[in-house]
C-alpha atoms as one frame of an Amber mdcrd trajectory, in Angstrom:
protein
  24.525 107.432   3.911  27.297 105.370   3.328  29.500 104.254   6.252  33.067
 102.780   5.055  35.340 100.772   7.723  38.342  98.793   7.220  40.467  98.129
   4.234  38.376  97.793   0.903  38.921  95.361  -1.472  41.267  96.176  -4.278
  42.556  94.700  -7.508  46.242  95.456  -6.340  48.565  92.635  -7.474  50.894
  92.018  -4.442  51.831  88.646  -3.637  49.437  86.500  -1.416  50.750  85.042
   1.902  51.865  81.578   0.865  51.599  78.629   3.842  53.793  75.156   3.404
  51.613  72.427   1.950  49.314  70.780   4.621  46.434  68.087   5.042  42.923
  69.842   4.967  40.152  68.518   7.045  36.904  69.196   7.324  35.068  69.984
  10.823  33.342  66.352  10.478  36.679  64.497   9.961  35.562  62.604   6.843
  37.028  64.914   4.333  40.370  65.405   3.649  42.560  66.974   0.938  46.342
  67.858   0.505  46.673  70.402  -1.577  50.001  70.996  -3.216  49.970  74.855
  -2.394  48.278  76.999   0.128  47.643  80.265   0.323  46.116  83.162   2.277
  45.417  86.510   0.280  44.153  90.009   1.732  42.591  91.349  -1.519  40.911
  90.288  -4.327  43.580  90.838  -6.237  45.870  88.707  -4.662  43.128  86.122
  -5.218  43.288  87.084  -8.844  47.453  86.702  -8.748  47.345  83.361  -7.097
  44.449  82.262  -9.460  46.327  82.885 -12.414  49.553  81.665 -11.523  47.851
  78.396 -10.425  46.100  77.974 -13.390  49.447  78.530 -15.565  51.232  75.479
 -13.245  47.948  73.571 -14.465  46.401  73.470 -10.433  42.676  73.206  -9.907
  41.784  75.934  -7.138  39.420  75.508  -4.374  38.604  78.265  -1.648  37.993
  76.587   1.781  36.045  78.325   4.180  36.342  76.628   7.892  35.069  73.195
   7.041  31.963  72.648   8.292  30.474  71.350   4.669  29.892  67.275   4.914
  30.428  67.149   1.299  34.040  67.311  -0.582  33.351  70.579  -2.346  36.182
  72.300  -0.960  38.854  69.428  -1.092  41.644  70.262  -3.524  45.078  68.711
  -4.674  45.906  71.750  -6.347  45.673  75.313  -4.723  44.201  76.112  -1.875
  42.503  79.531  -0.795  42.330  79.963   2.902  40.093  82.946   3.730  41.528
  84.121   7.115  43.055  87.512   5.703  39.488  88.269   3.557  37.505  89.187
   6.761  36.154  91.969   8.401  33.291  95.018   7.828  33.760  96.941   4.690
  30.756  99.283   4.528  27.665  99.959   6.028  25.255 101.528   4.105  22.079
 102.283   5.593  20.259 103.992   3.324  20.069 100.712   1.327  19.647  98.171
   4.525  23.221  96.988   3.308  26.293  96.081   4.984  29.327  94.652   2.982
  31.627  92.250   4.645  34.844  90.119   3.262  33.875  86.715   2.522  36.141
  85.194   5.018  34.473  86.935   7.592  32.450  84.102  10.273  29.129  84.271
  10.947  29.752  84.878  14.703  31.924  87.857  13.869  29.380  89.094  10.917
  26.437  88.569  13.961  28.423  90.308  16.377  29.352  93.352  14.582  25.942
  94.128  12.858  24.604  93.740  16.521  27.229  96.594  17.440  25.593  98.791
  14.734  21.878  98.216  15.901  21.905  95.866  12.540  20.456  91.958  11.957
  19.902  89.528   9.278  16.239  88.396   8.790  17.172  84.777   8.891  19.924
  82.843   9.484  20.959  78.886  10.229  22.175  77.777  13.995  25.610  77.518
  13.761  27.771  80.981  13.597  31.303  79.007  12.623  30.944  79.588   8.790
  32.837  82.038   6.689  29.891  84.117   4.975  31.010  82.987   1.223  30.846
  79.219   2.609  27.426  79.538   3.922  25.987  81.236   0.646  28.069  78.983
  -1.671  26.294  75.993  -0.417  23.068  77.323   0.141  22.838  77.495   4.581
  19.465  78.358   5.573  17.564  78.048   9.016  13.882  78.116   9.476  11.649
  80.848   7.998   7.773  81.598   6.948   8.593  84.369   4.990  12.575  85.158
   5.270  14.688  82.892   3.379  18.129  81.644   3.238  21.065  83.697   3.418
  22.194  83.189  -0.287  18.363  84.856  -0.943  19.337  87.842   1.456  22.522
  88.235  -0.698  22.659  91.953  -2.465  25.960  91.577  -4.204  29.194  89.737
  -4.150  32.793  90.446  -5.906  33.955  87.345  -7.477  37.281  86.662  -8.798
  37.280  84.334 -12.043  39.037  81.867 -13.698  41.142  84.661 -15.836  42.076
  86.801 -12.942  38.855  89.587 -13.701  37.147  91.165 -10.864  33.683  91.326
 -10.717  31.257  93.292  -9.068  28.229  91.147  -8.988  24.403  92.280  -8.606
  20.785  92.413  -9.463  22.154  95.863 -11.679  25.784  94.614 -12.731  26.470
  91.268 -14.100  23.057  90.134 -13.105  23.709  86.472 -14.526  26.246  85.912
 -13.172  24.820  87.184  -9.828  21.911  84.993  -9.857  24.108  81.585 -10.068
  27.224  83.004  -7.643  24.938  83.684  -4.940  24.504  79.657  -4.929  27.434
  78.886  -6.755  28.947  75.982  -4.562  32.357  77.726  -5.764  32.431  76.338
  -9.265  32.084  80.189 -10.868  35.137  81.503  -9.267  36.363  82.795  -5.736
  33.842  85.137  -4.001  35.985  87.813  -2.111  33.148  90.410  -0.398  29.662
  89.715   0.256  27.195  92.239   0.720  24.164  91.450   2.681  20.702  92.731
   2.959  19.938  93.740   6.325  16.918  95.591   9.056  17.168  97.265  12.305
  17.893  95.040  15.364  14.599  93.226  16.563  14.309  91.233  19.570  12.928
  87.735  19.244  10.371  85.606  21.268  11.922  81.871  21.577   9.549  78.817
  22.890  10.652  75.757  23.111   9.017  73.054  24.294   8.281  69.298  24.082
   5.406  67.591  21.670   4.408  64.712  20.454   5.200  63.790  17.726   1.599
  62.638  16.818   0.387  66.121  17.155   3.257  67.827  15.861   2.579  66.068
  12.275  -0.745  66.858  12.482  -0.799  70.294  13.052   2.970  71.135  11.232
   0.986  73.216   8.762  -0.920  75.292  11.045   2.178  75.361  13.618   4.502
  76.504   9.858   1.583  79.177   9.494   1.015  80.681  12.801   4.927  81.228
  13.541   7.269  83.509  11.526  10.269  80.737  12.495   9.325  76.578  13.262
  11.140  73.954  13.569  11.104  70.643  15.447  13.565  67.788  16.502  12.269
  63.867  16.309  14.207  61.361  18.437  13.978  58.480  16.848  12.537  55.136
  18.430  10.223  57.322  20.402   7.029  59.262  19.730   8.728  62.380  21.175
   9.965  65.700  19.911  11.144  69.190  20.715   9.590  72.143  18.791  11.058
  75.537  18.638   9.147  78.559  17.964  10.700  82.181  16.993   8.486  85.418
  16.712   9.353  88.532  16.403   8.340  90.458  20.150   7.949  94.099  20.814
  10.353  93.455  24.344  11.470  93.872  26.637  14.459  91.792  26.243  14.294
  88.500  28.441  17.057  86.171  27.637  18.077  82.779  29.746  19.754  83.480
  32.692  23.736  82.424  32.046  23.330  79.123  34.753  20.059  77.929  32.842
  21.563  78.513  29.247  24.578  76.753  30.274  22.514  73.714  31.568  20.384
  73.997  28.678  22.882  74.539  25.908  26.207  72.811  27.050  25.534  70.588
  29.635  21.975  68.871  28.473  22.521  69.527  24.304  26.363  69.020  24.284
  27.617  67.665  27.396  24.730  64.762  28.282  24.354  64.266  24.677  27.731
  63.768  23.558  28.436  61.463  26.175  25.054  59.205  25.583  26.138  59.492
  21.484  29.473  57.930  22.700  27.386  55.406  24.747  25.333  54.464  21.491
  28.195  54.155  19.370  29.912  51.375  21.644  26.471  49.696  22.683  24.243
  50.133  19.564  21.400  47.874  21.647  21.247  50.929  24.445  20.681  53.376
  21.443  16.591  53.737  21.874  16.791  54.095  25.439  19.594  56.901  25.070
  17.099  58.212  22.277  14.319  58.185  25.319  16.239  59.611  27.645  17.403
  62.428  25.502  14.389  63.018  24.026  12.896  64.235  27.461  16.090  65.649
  29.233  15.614  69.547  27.575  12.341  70.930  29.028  10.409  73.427  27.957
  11.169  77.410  28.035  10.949  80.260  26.585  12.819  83.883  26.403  13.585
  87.131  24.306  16.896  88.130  22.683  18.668  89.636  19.595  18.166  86.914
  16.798  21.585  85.566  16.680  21.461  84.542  20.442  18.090  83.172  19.638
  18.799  81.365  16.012  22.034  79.855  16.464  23.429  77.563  18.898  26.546
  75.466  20.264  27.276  72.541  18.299  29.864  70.635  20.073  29.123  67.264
  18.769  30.559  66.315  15.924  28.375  64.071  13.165  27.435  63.588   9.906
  24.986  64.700   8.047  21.886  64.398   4.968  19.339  66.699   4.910  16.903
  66.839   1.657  14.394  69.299   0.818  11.243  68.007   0.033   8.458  70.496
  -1.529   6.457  71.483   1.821   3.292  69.227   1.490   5.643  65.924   1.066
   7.169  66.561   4.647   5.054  64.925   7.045   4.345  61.954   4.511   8.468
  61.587   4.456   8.632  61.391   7.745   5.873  58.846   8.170   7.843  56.862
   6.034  10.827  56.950   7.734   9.748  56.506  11.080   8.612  53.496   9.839
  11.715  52.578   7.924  13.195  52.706  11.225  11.357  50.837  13.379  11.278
  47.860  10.825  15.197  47.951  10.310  17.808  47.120  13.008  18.807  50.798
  12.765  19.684  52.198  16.018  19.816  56.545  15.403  20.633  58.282  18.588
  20.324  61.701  16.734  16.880  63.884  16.921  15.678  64.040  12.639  15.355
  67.980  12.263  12.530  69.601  10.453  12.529  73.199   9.470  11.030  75.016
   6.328  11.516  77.810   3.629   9.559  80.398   1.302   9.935  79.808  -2.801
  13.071  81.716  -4.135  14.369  81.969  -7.377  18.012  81.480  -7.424  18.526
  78.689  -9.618  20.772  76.096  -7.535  19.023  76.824  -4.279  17.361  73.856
  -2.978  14.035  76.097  -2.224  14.066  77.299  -5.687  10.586  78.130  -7.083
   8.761  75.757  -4.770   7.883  76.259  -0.905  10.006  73.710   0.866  10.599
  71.577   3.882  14.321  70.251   4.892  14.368  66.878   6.520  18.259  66.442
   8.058  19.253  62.716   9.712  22.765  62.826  11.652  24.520  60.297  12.847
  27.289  60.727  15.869  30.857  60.606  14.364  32.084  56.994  13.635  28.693
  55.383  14.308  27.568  53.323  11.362  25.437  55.752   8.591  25.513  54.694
   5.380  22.443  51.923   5.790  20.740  54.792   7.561  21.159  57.503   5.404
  20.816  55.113   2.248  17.213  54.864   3.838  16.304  58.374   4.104  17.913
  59.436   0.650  15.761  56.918  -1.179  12.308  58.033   0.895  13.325  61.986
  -0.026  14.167  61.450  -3.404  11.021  59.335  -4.067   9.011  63.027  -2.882
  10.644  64.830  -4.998  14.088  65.823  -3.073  16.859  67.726  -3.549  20.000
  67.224  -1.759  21.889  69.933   0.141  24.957  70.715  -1.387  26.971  70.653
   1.825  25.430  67.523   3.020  26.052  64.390   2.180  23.878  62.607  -0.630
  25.055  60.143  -3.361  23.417  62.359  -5.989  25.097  62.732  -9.616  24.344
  65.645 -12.459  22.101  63.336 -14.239  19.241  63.746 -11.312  20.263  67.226
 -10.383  19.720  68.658 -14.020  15.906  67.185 -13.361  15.653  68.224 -10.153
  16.099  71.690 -11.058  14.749  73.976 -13.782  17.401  75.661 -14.069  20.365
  73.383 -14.328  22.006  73.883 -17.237  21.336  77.426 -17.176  23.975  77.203
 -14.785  26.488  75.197 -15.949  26.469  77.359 -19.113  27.348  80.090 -16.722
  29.678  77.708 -15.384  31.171  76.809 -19.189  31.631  80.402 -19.912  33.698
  81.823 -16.909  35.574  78.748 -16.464  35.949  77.062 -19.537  39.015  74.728
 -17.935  37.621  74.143 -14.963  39.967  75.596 -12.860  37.799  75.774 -10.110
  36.782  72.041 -10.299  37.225  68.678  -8.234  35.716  65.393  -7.812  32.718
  66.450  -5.794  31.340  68.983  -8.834  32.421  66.701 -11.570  29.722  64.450
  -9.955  26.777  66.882  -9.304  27.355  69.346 -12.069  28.892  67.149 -14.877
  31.802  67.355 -17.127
């Protein structure tokens, strides 16, 4: 059964809610654009009007989602798409395990109302600020065993293209063009609805706790086997980390009391931390004892909740950020190698390197695709030094075999990608064919998709 809410999607041609020209900046500061127009459309076809209108005036169009990519794939300084007026539930349909949002919906609100309907994702990444088609389009993922990213729990997406068409993209209609857009990094048009695969509410077992890093490495395969969800945090300039393990738990529901997630969440991971980042940046000499410090200021704990509450968290800090993913059995070598990078450099990193993992998939730009695979991400607090530091780690990654996250930063040109991935051109013949002018181009896919 089928359960429709809200305004559908329609092909309708009434004019799109135009905004006066304005700077665009990403979440991390270190993107901006200034687009000449922007707009804010309710439908897909007003997406298709202001695409075709644009592409008359000779504008590249870009659809910005809220920001939070490192990387300048949404900067444009032609039109602009904001997705504002493309949110909100458009159909459950539980028969299928389906529910169909607009693609500006954000993760929190997607989170929130599947929770409201006894509904959750498998899997999902720890921040709930993305708009869904942002989070697809450049491949977000969190930690998984089995469940993979969210582009792989994609079912079907509506895409506008470069010549105003609709299209209903899935495994059944326009298949091709539904492998590449559910990874498309926006380069095959403007995604308007996504529809995502989706389960009963389950409750989740969270422990966290502190480990060295010693035994960590050597047991990360058995620790990636025995857990549906792993991950761990390595504070550089120590031997210290904090692991995080998620299982699914039959209940009862136990989650942190509100004074202990506060300390936990804002005080110790954004408030402390933010303020010993700031320390590091203006004394880089103090940054391994900040490193120490934070390294053991979260203790352990553990408690049971609806997986958003236990997946996701505050982010309050603002950085930059690499992350590479490395096929699975080149992890704990990497990060051998850059532990010792570190401690024979004069880098000071106050950030914790994460390490989470991911099942094979087969969509062709994902960064998991066809191999089992382990993301290394390196951060550095915003306006501290990074490029020596993240110079470092790209060149350790790409030596195992890396491949960059789209919406991370990486210096990364088509040349590597197309060898990095099977599938390359497969894509930008896909690419070719529904946007033969490149209308939905810019600097940052001319580089890591080609001309």
């Amino acid at each position: 059964m089928t359960e429709t809410t809200g305004t559908t999607t329609s092909a309708r041609a009434s004019s799109p809610r135009a905004a006066a020209p304005a700077r665009w900046r990403n979440w991390a500061g270190n993107v901006t654009a200034h687009p000449r127009r922007t707009v804010a459309p309710a439908s897909a076809g007003e997406v298709a009007e202001a695409v075709v209108r644009a592409a008359a005036d000779g504008l590249r169009v870009k659809a910005a989602g809220t920001g939070h990519s490192f990387t300048a794939a949404a900067a444009t300084d032609g039109l602009l798409i904001r997705p504002e007026r493309l949110g909100g539930l458009r159909a459950i349909d539980r028969a299928a395990g389906t529910v169909t949002v607009g693609a500006g919906t954000t993760l929190r609100h997607l989170n929130a109302t599947l929770s409201a309907h006894g509904l959750s994702l498998a899997n999902m990444g720890d921040i709930m600020e993305q708009t869904v088609s942002g989070a697809v389009s450049t491949g977000t993922h969190g930690t998984g065993r089995d469940s993979a990213s969210l582009s792989a729990q994609v079912r079907a997406l509506e895409l506008v293209t470069a010549d105003g068409s609709v299209l209903t993209c899935s495994a059944e209609e326009n298949p091709e063009v539904f492998a590449g857009a559910r990874l498309g990094l926006g380069a095959l048009g403007v995604i308007t609805a996504v529809t995502f695969a989706v389960e009963p509410e389950f409750l989740l077992r969270a422990r966290e706790e502190p480990m060295p890093l010693d035994r960590v490495t050597g047991e990360f395969e058995q620790l990636v086997a025995e857990n549906e969800h792993f991950e761990f945090y390595w504070f550089p300039h120590t031997g210290n980390c904090i692991t995080k393990r998620n299982n699914r738990s039959a209940g009862p529901a136990d989650p942190p009391g509100r004074v202990a997630a506060w300390v936990e969440d804002e005080l110790l991971s954004n408030g402390l931390f933010g303020a010993l980042c700031a320390v590091g940046r203006a004394v880089p000499a103090a940054v391994p004892g900040i490193a120490r410090l934070a390294g053991r200021a979260l203790s352990a704990r553990t408690y049971t909740d609806v997986p958003y509450r236990v997946f996701t968290s505050p982010r309050r800090v603002r950085f930059l950020e690499m992350e590479y993913a490395l096929p699975r059995e080149a992890a704990i070598p990497a990060l051998r190698e850059l532990r010792a990078a570190i401690e024979r450099s004069r880098l000071r990193v106050a950030f914790p390197v994460e390490v989470r993992t991911a099942p094979a998939d087969d969509i062709p730009l994902s960064t998991a695709h066809a191999r089992d695979t382990a993301y290394l991400a390196v951060h550095m607090y915003r306006g501290a030094p990074y490029r020596a530091y993240f110079r470092t780690a790209e060149q350790i990654m790409t030596a195992h075999g890396g491949r960059p996250h789209w919406g991370k930063l990486h210096s990364r040109d088509a040349g590597h990608l197309a060898a990095a991935y099977p599938r390359f051109t497969d894509f930008t013949a896909l690419r070719d064919r529904l946007d033969p002018q490149h209308v939905f181009g810019n600097d940052y896919l001319r580089r890591v998709l080609g001309a």
